[in-house]
Coordinates of C-alpha atoms in Angstrom, one line a residue:
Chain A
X1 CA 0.0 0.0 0.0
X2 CA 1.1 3.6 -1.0
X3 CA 0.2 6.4 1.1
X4 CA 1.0 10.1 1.7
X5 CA 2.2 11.8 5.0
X6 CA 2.2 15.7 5.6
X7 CA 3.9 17.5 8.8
X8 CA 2.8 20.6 10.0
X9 CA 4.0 23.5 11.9
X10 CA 6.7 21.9 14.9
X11 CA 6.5 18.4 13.9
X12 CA 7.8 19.3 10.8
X13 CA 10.1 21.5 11.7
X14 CA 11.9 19.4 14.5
X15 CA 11.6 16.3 11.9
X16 CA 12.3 18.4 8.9
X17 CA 9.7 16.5 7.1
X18 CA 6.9 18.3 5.5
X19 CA 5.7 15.5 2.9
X20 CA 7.0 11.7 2.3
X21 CA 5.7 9.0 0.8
X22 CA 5.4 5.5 2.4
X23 CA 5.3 2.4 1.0
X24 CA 4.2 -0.3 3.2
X25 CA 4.6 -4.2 2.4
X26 CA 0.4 -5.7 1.7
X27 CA 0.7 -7.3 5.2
X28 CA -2.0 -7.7 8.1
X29 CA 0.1 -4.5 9.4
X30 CA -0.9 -2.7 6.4
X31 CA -5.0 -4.0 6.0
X32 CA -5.2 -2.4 9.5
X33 CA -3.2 0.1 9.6
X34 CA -5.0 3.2 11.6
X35 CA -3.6 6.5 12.9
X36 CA -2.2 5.2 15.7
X37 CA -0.4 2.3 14.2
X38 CA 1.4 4.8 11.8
X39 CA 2.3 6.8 14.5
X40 CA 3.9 4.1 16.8
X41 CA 5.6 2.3 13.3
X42 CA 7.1 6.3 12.7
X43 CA 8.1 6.7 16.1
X44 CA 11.0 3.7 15.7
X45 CA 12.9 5.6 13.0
X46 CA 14.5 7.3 16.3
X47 CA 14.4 9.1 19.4
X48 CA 12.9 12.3 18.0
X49 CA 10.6 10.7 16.1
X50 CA 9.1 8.8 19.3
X51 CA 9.0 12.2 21.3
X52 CA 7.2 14.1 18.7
X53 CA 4.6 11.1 17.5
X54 CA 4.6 9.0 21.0
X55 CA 5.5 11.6 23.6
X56 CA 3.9 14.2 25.8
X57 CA 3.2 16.5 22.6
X58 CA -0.6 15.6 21.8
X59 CA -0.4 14.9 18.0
X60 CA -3.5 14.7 16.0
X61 CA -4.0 12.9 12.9
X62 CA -5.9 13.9 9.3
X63 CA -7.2 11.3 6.5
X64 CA -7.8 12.7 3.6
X65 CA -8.1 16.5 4.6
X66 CA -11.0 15.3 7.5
X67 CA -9.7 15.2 11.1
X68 CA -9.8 12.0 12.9
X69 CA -9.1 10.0 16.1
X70 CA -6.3 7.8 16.8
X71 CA -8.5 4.5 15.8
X72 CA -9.5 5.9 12.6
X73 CA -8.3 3.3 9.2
X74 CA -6.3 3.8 6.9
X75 CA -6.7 2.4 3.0
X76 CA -4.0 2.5 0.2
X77 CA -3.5 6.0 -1.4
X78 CA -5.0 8.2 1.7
X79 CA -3.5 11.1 2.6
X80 CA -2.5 11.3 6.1
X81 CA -1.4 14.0 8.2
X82 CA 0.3 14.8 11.3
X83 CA -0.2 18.4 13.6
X84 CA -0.2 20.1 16.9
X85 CA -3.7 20.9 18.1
X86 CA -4.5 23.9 15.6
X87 CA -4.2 27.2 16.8
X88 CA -5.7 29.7 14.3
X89 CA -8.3 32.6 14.5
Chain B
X1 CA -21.1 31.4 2.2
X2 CA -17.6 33.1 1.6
X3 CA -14.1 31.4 2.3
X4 CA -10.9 32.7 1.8
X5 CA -7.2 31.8 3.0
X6 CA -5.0 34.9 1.7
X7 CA -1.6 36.3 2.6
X8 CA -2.9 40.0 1.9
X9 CA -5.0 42.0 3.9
X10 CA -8.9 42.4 4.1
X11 CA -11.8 45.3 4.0
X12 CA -13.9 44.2 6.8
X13 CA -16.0 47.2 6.1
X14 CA -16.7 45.9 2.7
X15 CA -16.8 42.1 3.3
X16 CA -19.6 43.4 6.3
X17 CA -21.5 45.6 3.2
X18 CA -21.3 43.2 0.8
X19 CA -23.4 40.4 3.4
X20 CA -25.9 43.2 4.1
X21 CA -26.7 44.5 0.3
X22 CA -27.0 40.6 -0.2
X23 CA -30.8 40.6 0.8
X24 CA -33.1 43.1 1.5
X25 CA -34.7 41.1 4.0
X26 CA -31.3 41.0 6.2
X27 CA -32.1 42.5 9.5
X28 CA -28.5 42.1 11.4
X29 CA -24.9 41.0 10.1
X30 CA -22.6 40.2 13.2
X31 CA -18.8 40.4 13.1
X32 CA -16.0 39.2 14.3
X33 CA -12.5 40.4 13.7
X34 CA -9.3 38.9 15.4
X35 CA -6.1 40.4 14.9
X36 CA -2.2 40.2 16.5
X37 CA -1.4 41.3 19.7
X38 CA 1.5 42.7 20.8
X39 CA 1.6 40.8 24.3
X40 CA 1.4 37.4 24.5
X41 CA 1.8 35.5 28.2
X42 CA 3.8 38.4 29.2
X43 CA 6.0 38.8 26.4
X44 CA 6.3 41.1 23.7
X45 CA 5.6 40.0 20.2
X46 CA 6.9 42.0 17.2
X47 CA 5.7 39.2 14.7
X48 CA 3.5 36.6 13.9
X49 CA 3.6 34.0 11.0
X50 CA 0.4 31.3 10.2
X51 CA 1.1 28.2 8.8
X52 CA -1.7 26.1 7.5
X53 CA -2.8 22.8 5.5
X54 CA -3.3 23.8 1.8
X55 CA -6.5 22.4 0.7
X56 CA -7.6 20.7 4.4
X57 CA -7.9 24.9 5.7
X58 CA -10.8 25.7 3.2
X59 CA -12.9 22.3 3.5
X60 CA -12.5 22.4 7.3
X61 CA -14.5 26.0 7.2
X62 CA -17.0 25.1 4.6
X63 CA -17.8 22.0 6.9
X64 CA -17.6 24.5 10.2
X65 CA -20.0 27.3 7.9
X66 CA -22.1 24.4 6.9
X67 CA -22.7 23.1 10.4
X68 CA -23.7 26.5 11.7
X69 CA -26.5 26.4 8.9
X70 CA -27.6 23.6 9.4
X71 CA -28.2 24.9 13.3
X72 CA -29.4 28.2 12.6
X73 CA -32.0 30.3 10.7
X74 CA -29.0 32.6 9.0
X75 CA -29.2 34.0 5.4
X76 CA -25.1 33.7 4.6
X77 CA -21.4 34.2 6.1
X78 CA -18.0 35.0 5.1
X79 CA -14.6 34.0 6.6
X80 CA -11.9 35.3 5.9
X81 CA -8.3 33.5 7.4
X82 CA -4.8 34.9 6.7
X83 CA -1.7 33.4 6.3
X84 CA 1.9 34.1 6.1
X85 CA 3.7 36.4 8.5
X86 CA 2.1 39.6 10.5
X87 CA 2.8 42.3 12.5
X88 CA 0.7 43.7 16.0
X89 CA -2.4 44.8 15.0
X90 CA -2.6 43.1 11.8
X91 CA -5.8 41.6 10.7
X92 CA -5.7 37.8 11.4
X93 CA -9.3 36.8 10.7
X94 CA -12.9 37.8 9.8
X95 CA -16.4 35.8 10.1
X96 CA -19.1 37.8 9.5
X97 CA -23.0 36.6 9.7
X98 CA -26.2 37.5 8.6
X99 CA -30.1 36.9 9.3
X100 CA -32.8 38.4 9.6
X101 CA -32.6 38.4 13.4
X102 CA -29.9 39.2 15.8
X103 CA -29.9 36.1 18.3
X104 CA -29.1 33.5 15.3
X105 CA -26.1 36.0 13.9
X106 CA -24.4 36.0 17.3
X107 CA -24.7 32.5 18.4
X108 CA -23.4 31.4 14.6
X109 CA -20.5 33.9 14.4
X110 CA -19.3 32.7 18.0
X111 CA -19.9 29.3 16.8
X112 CA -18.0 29.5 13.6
X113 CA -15.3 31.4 15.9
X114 CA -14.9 28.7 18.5
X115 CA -15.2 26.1 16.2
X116 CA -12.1 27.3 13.3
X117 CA -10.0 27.7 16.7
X118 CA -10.2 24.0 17.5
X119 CA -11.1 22.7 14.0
X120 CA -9.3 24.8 11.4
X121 CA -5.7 23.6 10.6
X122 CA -4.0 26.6 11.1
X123 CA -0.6 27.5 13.3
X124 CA 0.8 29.9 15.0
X125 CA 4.4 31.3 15.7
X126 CA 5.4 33.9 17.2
X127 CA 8.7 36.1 17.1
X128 CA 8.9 37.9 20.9
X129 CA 12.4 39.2 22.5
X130 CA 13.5 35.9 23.3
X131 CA 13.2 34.4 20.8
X132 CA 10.5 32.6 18.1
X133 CA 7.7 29.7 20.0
X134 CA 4.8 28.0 18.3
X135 CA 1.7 28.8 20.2
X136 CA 0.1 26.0 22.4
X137 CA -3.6 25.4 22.0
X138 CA -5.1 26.3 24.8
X139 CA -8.1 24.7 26.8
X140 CA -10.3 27.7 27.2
X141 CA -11.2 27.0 23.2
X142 CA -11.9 23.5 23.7
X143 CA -14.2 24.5 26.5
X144 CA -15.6 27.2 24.2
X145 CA -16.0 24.6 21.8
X146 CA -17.5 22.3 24.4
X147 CA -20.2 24.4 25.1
X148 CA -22.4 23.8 21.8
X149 CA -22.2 20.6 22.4
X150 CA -25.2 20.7 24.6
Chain C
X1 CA -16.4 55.0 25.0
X2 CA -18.2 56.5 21.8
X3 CA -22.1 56.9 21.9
X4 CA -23.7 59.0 19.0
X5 CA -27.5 59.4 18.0
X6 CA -27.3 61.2 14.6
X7 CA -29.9 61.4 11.6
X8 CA -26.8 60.5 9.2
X9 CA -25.6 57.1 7.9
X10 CA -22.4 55.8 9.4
X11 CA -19.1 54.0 7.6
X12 CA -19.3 50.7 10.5
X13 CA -15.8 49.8 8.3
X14 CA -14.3 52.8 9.8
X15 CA -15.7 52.6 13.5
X16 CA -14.2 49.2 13.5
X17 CA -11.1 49.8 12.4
X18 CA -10.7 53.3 15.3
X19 CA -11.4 50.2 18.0
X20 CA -9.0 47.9 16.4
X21 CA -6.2 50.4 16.4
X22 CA -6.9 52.5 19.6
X23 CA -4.4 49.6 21.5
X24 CA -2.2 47.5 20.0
X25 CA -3.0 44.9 22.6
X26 CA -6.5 44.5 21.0
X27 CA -7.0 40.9 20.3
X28 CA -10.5 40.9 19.2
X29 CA -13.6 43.3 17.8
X30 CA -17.2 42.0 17.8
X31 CA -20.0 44.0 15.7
X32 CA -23.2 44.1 15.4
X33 CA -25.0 46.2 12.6
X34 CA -28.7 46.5 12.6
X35 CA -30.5 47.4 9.7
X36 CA -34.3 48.1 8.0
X37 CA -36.1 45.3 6.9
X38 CA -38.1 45.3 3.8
X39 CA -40.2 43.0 5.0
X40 CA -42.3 43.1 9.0
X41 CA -44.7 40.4 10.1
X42 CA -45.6 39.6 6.5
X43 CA -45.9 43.0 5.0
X44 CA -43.7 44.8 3.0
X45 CA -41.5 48.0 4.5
X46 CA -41.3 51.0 2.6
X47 CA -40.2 53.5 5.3
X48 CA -39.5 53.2 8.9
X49 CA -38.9 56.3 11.1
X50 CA -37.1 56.2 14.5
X51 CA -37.8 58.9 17.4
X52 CA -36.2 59.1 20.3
X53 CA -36.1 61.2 23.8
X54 CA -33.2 63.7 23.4
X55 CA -31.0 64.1 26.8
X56 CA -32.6 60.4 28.0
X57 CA -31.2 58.4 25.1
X58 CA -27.0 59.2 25.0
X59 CA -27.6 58.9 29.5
X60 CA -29.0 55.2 28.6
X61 CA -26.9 54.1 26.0
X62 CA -24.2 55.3 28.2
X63 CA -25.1 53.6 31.6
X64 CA -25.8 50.0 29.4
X65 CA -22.4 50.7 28.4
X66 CA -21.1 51.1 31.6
X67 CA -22.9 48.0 33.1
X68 CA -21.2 45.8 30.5
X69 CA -17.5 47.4 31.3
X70 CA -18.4 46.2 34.7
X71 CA -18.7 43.2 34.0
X72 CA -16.6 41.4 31.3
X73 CA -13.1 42.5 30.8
X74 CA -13.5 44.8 27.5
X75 CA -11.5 47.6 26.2
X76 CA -13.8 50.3 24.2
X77 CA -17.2 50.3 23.1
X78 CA -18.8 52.2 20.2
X79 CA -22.4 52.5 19.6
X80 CA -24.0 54.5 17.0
X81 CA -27.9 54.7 16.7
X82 CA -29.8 56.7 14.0
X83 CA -33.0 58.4 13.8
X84 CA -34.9 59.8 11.6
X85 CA -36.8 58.2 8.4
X86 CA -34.7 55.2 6.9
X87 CA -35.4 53.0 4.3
X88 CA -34.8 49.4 4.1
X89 CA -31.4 48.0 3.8
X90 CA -30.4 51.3 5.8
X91 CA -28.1 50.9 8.7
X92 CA -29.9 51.5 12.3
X93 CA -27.4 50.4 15.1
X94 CA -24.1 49.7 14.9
X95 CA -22.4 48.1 18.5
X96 CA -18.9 47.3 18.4
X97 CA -16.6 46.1 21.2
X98 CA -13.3 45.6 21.4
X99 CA -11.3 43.5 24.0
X100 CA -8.4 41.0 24.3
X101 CA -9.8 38.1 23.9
X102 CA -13.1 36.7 22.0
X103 CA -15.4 36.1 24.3
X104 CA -15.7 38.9 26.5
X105 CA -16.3 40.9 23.1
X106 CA -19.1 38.6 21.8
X107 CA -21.0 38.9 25.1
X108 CA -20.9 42.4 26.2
X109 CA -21.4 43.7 22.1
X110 CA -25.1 41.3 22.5
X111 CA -25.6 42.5 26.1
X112 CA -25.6 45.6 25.0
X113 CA -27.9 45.1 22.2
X114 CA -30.4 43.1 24.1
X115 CA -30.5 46.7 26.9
X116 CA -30.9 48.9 24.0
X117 CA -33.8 47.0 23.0
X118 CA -34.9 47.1 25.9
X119 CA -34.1 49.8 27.6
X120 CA -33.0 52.9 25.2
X121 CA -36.0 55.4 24.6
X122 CA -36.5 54.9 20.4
X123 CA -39.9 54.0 19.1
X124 CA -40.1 52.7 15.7
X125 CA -43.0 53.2 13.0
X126 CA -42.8 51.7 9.8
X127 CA -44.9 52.9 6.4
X128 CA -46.4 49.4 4.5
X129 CA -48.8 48.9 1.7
X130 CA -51.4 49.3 4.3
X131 CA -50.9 53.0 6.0
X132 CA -48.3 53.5 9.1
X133 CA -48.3 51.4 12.1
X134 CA -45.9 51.9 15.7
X135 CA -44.2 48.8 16.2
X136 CA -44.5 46.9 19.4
X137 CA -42.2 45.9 21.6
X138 CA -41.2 42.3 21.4
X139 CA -41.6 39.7 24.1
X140 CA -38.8 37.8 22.8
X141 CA -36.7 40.7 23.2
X142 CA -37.5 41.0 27.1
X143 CA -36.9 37.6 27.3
X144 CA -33.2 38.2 25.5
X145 CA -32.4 40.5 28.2
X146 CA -33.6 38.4 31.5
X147 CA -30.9 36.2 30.1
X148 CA -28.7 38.6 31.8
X149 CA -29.9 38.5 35.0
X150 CA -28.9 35.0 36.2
Chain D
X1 CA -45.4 71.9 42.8
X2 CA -44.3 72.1 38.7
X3 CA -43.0 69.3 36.7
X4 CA -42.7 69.1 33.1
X5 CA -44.4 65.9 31.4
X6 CA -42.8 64.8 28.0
X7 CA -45.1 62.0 25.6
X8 CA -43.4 60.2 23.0
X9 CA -44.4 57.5 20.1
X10 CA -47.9 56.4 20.1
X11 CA -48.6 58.7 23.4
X12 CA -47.4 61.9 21.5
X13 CA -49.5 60.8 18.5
X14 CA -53.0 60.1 19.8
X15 CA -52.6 62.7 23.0
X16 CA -51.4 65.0 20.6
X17 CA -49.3 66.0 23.3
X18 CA -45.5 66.3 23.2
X19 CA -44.8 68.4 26.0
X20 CA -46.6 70.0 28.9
X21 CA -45.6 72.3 31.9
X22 CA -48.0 70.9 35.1
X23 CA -48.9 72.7 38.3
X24 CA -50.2 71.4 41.2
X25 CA -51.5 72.7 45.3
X26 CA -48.7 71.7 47.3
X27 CA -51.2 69.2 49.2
X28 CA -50.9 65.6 50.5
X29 CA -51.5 64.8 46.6
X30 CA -48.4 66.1 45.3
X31 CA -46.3 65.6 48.3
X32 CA -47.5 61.7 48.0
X33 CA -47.3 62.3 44.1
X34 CA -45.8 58.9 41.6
X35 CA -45.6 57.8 38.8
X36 CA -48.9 55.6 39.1
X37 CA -50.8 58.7 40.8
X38 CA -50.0 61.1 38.0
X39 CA -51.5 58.6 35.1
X40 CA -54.3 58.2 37.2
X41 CA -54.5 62.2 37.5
X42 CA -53.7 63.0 33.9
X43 CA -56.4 59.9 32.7
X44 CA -59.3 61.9 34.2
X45 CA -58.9 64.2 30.9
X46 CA -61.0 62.4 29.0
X47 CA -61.5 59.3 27.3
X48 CA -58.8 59.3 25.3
X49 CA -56.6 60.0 28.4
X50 CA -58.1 57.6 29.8
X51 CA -57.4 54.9 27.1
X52 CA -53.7 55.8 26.7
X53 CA -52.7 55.9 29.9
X54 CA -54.8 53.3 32.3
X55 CA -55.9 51.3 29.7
X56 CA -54.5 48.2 27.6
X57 CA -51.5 50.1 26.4
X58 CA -48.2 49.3 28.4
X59 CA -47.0 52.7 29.6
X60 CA -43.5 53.4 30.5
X61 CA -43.0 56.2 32.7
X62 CA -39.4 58.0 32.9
X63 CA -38.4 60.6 35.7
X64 CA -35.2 62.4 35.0
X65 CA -33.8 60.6 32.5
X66 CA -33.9 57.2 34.1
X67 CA -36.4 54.6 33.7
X68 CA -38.8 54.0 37.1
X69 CA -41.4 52.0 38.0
X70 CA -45.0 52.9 38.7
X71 CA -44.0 53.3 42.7
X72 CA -41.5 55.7 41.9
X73 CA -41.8 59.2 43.5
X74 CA -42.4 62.6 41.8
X75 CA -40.5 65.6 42.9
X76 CA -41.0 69.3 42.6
X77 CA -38.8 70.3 39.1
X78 CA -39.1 66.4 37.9
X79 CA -39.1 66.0 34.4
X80 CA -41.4 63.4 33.7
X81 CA -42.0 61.2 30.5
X82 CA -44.6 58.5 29.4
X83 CA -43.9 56.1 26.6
X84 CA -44.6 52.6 25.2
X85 CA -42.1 50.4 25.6
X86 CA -39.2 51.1 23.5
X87 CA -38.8 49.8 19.8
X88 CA -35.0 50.6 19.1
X89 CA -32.2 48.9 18.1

């Protein structure tokens, strides 16, 4: 499965991500990946990556430009993104 | 209903006109403008930059417009959301509401407000003497948010 | 604190703007603008005039003013009421508040609507298809205002 | 005692009536005078008085500028108004 990940605002400036694409292997991981799965399987690329998906920053997810919770699916070519609570306005 | 995400500055004045000429039956438009300060917590600010999520920022506040709609008896609204960097006392945002009656504009214009500050995908940074910060959400909008869901 | 009771039209654009830039550590400015209707309880508006009691209305506009300063944290207030003969899509009222943060703004700008309403000596009387009436007061505009009084 | 009565809207219109300089014996009357007393006073007119100011019509009575209640005393110099309630806004 293909999908799309976007950073926003300090996760992508501490990660110095702002887009990547991520190819998964067609696995049982992959048929139920959600937004917490992705976040725990980013997290082990290393110690900043855990502190800024898995640590004390709340991090909330997107699909497909509609906010969702941590136990919301994910399906092959989604676009997913990663952001600090939003603080516009 | 009116959305824009701009870098450049807006005519409230003429965004408010425009919602009023719309209909002659419109009997109140209610606004609300937010704009930089130049304290935050205690510290100066000398500038302010918004980041947001290209193409998530506009569907987010058609779905938040939509919603208010859908709850009250208005005729039409306009939001207007800047990006990019600011200065103190720059514009930051505009929603403006009309209806016929003044009870449904207010309650939808504080809805639309409370619900872009806990919805809408935008960020905050802020430039003060000691440096730049990103701006923490804070829990007095999710409270204000919390309220309508009565 | 600006009150005014004027037979002229007023630019709301530029009030706005005078309470957005009186203090750079304005966060937010909420507006309300009231304007004629063409259409009352089913019958089309041609003409509304407003009267008012000269020396009581500024001294009331001014003490529902003063009440709301008491009691939420705002900076300035502006409130401009005409009188005179209008005609539909005129502007009436305009109430705009200014404050640090959102939602002190919204409440004392609709408190202060739901006193004038109430309490601010202007009558209205409208011209329709069917000779000129005096419009009654509004039981759902007393009931706006007990709202307050928790 | 002399107080000034002002009449406004729909009182103004039908009393035809907008202002009016009153004088009355300094007796117990006056010195017990309110606003409730003086509509009762000024209703004795006629039937039309009588109509605007005791009958269906809610009237608002003003002394000095400040919205009272029927209860409220009348002083010597008072300026008094009568009114429906108010329509502005």
């Amino acid at each position: 499965m293909k999908i799309k990940i976007l950073y926003f605002a300090r996760l992508k400036e501490t990660l110095k991500f702002s887009t990547e694409d991520l190819e998964l292997p067609d696995d049982a991981f992959a048929s139920s990946l959600t937004i917490l799965k992705l976040k725990a399987y980013l997290a082990k690329r290393n110690e900043t990556w855990q502190q800024m998906l898995m640590g004390k920053l709340k991090v909330r997810g997107a699909i497909n430009h509609e906010l969702v919770d941590d136990n919301a699916p994910i399906a092959d070519g989604d676009e997913v993104a990663f952001f600090p609570p939003v603080t516009g306005g | 209903m009116a959305i824009r995400v701009q870098t450049q500055d807006f005519d409230a004045g003429l965004e408010i006109k425009l919602l009023r000429n719309a209909r002659k039956d419109t009997g109140a438009v209610v606004s609300f403008i937010g704009q930089v300060r130049d304290l935050n917590e205690g510290d100066k600010v000398s500038q302010l930059t918004l980041e947001h999520y290209p193409g998530m920022t506009e569907k987010a506040l058609e779905a938040i417009v939509t919603k208010a709609q859908s709850r009250w008896d208005i005729f039409d609204a306009t939001v207007i959301h800047r990006v990019g960097t600011l200065q103190p006392t720059d514009q930051i945002v505009l929603v403006a509401v009309s209806s016929a009656h003044r009870g449904e504009a207010f309650k939808a214009c504080e809805f639309i407000m409370d619900y872009l500050k806990t919805e809408a995908p935008f960020w905050k940074k802020e430039v003060t003497d000691s440096g730049e910060r990103w701006i923490d959400a804070k829990h007095t909008d999710d409270n204000a948010r919390e309220r309508w869901l009565e």
